PDB file of C-alpha atoms in Angstrom:
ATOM      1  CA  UNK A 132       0.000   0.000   0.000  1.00 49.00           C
ATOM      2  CA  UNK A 133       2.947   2.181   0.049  1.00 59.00           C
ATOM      3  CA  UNK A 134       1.725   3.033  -3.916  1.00 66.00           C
ATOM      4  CA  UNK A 135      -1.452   4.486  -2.414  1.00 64.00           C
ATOM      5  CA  UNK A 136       0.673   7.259  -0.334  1.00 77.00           C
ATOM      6  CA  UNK A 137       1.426   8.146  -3.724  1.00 85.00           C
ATOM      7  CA  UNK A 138      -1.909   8.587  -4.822  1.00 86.00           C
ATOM      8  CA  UNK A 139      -3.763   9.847  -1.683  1.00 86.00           C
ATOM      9  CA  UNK A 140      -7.226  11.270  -3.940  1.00 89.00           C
ATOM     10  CA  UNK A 141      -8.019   7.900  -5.299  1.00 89.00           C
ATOM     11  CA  UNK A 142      -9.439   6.394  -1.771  1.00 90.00           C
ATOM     12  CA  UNK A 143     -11.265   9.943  -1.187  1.00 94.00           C
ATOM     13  CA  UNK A 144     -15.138  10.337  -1.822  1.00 96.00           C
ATOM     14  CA  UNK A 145     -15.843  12.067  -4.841  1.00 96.00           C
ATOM     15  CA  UNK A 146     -19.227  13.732  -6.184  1.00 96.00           C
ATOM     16  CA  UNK A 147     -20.206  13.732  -9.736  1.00 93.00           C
ATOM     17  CA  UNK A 148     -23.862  15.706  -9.541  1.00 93.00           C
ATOM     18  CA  UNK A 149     -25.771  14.469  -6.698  1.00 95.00           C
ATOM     19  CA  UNK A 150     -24.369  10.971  -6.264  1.00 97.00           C
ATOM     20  CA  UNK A 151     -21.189  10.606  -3.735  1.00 97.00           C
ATOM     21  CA  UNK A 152     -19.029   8.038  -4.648  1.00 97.00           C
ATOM     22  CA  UNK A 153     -17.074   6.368  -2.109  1.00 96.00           C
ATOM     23  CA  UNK A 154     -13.242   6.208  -3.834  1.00 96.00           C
ATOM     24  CA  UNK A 155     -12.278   7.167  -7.627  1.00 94.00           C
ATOM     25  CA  UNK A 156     -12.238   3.706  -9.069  1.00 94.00           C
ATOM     26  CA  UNK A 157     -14.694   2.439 -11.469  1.00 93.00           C
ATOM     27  CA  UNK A 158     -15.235  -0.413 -13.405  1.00 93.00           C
ATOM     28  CA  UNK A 159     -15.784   0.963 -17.135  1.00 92.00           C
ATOM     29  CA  UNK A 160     -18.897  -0.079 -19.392  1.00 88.00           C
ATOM     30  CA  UNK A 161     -18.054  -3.214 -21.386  1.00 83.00           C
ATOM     31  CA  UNK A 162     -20.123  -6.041 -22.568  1.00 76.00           C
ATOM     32  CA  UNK A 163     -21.285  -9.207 -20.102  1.00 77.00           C
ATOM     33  CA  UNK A 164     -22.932 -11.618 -21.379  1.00 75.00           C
ATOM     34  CA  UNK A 165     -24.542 -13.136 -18.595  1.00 80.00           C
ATOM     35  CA  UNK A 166     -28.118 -12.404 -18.857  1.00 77.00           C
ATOM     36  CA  UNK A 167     -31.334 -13.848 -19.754  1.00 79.00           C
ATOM     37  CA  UNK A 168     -32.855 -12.453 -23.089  1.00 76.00           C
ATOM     38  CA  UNK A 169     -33.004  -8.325 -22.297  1.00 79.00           C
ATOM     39  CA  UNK A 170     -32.762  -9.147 -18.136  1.00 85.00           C
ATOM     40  CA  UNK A 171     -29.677  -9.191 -16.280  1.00 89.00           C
ATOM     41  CA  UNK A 172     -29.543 -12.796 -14.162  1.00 89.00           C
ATOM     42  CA  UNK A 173     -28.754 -13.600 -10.779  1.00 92.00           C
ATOM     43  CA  UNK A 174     -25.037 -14.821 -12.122  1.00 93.00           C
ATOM     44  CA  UNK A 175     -25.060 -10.949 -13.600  1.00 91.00           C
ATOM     45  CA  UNK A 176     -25.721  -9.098 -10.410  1.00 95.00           C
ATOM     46  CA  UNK A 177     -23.669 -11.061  -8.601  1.00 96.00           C
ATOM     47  CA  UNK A 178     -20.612  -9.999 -11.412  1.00 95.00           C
ATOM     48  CA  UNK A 179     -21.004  -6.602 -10.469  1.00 96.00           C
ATOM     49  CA  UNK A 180     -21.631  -7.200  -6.573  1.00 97.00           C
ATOM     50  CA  UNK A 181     -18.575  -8.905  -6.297  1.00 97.00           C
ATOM     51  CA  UNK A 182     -16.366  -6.109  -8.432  1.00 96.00           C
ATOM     52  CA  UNK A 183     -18.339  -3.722  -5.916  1.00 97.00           C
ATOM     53  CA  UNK A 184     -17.037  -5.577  -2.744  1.00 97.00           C
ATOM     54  CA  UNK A 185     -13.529  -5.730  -4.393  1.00 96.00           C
ATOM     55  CA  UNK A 186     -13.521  -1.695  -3.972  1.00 95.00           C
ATOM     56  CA  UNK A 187     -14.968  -0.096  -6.904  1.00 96.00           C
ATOM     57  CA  UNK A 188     -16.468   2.815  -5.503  1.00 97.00           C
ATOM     58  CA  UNK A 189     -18.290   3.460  -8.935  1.00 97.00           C
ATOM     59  CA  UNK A 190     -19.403   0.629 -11.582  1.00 97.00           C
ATOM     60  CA  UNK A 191     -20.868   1.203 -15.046  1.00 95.00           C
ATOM     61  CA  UNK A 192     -22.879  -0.575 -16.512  1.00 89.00           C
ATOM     62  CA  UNK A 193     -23.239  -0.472 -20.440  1.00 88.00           C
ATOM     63  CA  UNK A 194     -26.447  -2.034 -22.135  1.00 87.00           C
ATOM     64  CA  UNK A 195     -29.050  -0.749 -25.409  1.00 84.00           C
ATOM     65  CA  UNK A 196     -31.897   1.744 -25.129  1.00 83.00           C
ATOM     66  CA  UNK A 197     -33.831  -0.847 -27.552  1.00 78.00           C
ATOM     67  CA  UNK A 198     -34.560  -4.743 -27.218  1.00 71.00           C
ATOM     68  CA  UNK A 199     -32.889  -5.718 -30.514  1.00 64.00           C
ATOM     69  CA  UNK A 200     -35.302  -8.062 -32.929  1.00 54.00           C
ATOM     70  CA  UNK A 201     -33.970 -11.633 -33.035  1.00 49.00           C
ATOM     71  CA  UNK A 202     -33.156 -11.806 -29.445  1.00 49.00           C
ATOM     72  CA  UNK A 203     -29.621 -10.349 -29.411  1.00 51.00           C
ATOM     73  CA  UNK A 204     -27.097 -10.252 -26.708  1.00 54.00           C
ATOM     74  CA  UNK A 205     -27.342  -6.928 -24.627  1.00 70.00           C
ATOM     75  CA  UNK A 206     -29.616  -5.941 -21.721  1.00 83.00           C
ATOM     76  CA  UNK A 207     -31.971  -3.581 -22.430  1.00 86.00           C
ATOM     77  CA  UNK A 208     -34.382  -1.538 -19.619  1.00 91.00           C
ATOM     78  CA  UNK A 209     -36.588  -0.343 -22.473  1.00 89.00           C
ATOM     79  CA  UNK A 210     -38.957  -2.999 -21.283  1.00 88.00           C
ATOM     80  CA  UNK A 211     -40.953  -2.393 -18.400  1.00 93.00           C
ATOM     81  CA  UNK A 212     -40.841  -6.055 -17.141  1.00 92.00           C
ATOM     82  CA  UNK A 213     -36.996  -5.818 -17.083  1.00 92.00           C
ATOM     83  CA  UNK A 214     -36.990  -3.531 -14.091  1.00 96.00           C
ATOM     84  CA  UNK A 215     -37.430  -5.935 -11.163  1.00 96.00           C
ATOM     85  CA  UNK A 216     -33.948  -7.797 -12.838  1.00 95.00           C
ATOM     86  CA  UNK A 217     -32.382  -4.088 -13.009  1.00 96.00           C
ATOM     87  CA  UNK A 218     -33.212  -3.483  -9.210  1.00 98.00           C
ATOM     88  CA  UNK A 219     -31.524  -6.513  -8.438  1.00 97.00           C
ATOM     89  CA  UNK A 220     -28.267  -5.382  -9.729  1.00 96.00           C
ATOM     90  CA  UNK A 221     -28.006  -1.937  -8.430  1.00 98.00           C
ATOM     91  CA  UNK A 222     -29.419  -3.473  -4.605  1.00 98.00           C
ATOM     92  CA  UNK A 223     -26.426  -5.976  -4.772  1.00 98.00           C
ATOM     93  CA  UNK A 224     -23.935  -2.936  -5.929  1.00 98.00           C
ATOM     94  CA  UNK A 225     -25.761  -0.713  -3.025  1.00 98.00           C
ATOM     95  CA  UNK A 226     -25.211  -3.578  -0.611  1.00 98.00           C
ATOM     96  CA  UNK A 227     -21.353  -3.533  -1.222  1.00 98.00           C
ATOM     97  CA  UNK A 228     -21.599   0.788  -0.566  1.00 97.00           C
ATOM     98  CA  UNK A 229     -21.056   0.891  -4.364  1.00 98.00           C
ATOM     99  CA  UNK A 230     -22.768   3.375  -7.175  1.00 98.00           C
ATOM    100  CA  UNK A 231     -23.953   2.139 -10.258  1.00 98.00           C
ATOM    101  CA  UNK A 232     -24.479   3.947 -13.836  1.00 97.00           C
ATOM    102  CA  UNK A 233     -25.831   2.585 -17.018  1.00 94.00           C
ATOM    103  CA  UNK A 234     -23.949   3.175 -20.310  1.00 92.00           C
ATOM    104  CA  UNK A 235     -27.242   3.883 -22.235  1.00 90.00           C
ATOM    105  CA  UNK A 236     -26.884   3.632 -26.407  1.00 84.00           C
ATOM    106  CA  UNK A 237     -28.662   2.871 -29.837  1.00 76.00           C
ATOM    107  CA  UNK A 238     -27.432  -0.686 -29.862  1.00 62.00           C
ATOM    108  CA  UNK A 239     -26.670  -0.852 -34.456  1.00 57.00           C
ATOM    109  CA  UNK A 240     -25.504  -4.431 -33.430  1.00 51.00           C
ATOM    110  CA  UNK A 241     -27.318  -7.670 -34.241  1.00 51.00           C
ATOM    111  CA  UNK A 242     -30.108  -5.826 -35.302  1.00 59.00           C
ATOM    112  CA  UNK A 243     -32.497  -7.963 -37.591  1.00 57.00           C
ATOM    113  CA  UNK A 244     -35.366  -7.104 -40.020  1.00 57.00           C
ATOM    114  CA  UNK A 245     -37.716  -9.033 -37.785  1.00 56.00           C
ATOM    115  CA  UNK A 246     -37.785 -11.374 -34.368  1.00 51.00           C
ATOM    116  CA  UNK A 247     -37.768 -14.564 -36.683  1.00 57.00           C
ATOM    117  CA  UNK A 248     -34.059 -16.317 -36.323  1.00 56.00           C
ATOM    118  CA  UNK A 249     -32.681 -15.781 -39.668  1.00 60.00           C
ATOM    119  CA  UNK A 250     -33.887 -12.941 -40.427  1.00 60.00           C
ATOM    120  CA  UNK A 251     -31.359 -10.626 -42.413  1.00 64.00           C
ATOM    121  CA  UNK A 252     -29.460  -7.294 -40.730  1.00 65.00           C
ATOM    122  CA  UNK A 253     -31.850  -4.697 -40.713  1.00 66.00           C
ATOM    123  CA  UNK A 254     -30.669  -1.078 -41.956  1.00 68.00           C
ATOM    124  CA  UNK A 255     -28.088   0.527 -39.386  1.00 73.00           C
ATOM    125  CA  UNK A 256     -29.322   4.176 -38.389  1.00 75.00           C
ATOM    126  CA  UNK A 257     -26.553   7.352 -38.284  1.00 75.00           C
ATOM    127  CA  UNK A 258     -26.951  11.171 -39.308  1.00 77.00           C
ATOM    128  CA  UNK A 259     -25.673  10.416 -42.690  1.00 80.00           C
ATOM    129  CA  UNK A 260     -25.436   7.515 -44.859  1.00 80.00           C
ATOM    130  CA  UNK A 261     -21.749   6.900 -44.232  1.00 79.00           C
ATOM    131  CA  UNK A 262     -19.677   3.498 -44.259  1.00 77.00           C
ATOM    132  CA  UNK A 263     -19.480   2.036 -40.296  1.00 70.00           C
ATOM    133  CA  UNK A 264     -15.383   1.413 -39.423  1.00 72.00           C
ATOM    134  CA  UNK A 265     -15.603  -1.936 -37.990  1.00 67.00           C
ATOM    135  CA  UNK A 266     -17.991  -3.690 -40.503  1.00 65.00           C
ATOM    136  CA  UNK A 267     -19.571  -3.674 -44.183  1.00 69.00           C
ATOM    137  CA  UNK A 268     -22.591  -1.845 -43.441  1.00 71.00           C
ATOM    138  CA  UNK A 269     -23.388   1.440 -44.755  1.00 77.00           C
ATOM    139  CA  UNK A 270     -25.787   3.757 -42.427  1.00 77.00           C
ATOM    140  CA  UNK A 271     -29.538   4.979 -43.559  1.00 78.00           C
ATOM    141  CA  UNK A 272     -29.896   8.475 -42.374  1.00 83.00           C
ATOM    142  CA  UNK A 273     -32.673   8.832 -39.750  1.00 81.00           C
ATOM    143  CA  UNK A 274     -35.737  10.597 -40.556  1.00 85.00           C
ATOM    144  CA  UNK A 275     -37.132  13.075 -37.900  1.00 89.00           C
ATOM    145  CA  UNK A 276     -39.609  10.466 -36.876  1.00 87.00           C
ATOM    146  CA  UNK A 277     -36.972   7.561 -36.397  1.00 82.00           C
ATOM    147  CA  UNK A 278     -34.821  10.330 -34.442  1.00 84.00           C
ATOM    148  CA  UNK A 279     -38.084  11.044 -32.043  1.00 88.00           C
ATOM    149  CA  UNK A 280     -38.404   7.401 -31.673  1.00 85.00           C
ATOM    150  CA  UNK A 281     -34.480   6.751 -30.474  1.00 84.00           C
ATOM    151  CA  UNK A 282     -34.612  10.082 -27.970  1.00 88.00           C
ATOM    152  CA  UNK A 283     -38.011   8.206 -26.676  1.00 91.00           C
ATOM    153  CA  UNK A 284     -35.999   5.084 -26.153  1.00 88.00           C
ATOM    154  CA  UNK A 285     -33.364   6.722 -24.092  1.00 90.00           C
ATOM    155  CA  UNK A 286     -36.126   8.325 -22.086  1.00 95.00           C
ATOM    156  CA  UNK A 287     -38.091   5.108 -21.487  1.00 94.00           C
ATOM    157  CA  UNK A 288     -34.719   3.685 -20.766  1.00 93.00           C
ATOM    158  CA  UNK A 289     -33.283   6.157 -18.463  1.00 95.00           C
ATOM    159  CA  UNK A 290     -36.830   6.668 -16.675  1.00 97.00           C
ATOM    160  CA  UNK A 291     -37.118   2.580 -15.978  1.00 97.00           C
ATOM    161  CA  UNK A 292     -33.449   2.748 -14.319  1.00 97.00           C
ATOM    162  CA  UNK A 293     -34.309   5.391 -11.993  1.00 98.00           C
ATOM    163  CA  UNK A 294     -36.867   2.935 -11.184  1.00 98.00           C
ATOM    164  CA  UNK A 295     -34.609   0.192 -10.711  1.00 98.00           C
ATOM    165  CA  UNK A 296     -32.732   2.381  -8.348  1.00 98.00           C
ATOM    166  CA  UNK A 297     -29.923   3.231 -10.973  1.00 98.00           C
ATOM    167  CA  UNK A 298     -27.758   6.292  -9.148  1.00 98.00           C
ATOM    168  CA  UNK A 299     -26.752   7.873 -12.897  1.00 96.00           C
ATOM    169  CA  UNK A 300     -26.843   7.675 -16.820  1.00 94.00           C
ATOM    170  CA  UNK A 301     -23.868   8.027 -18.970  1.00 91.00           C
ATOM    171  CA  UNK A 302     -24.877   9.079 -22.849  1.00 86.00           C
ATOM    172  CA  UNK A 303     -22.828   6.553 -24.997  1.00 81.00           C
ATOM    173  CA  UNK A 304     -23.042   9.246 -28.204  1.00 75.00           C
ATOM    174  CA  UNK A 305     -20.668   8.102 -30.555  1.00 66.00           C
TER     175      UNK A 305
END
């Protein structure tokens, strides 16, 4: 610990708005994959309960603002009946005297034309039609209504975390 002399501000509270967080470490958004459909499991909370009791004062948690058709792979809290599995994960963060933020984004990912397995990659949305850096899709520009719809999302999204008992929202915006 002689390191942490070095560093004295890391084990001090810090606030970022309203929310006091207990040290300056965090565990940055990233994907888990251990969930249930669009619900974080048991096996989920307890991933970020334990990285909680291991001293993270701060954990984020990154997931989509939209269930994505043909199942997909990321947790979403657009859905209402995802909150009680959303509660569970920021009670067993609170439990450990941890924080916890979602990473909220327009998941582009995995995205199908319909809910049927199968199904082809539905259109990818941006503000342009440009070509996407890490695959072979080209964007469709959103139209104003498609735009309302994703700020809705976010909303919906943002609005069921509070719920859940969520202590923030980072905007993934890129």
């Amino acid at each position: 610990m002689a390191d942490a002399n070095r560093y004295p501000l890391t084990t001090t509270p810090i606030k970022l708005g309203a929310v006091e967080i207990r040290n300056r470490f965090y565990l940055s958004p990233h994907g888990v994959g251990y969930n249930v459909g669009y619900e974080p499991s048991d096996v989920f909370a307890e991933y970020y309960r334990v990285r909680a009791a291991g001293g993270c004062g701060l954990l984020v948690h990154a997931m989509s603002t939209m269930p994505k058709r043909g199942g997909g792979s990321l947790t979403t809290p657009y859905l209402e009946r995802t909150i009680p599995s959303f509660k569970a994960v920021a009670d067993a963060v609170h439990g450990e005297g941890s924080k916890i933020f979602a990473e909220i984004h327009y998941s582009r990912v995995g995205n199908l034309w319909s809910y049927e397995p199968g199904s082809s990659n539905a259109p990818l949305f941006g503000p342009s039609p440009v070509q996407t850096a890490d695959d072979f899709h080209v964007t469709h520009e959103m139209s104003t209504e498609t735009i309302a719809k994703v700020v809705e999302a976010h909303r919906i999204s943002a609005q069921h975390l509070a719920e859940a008992g969520y202590d923030g929202i980072e905007m993934h915006c890129a």
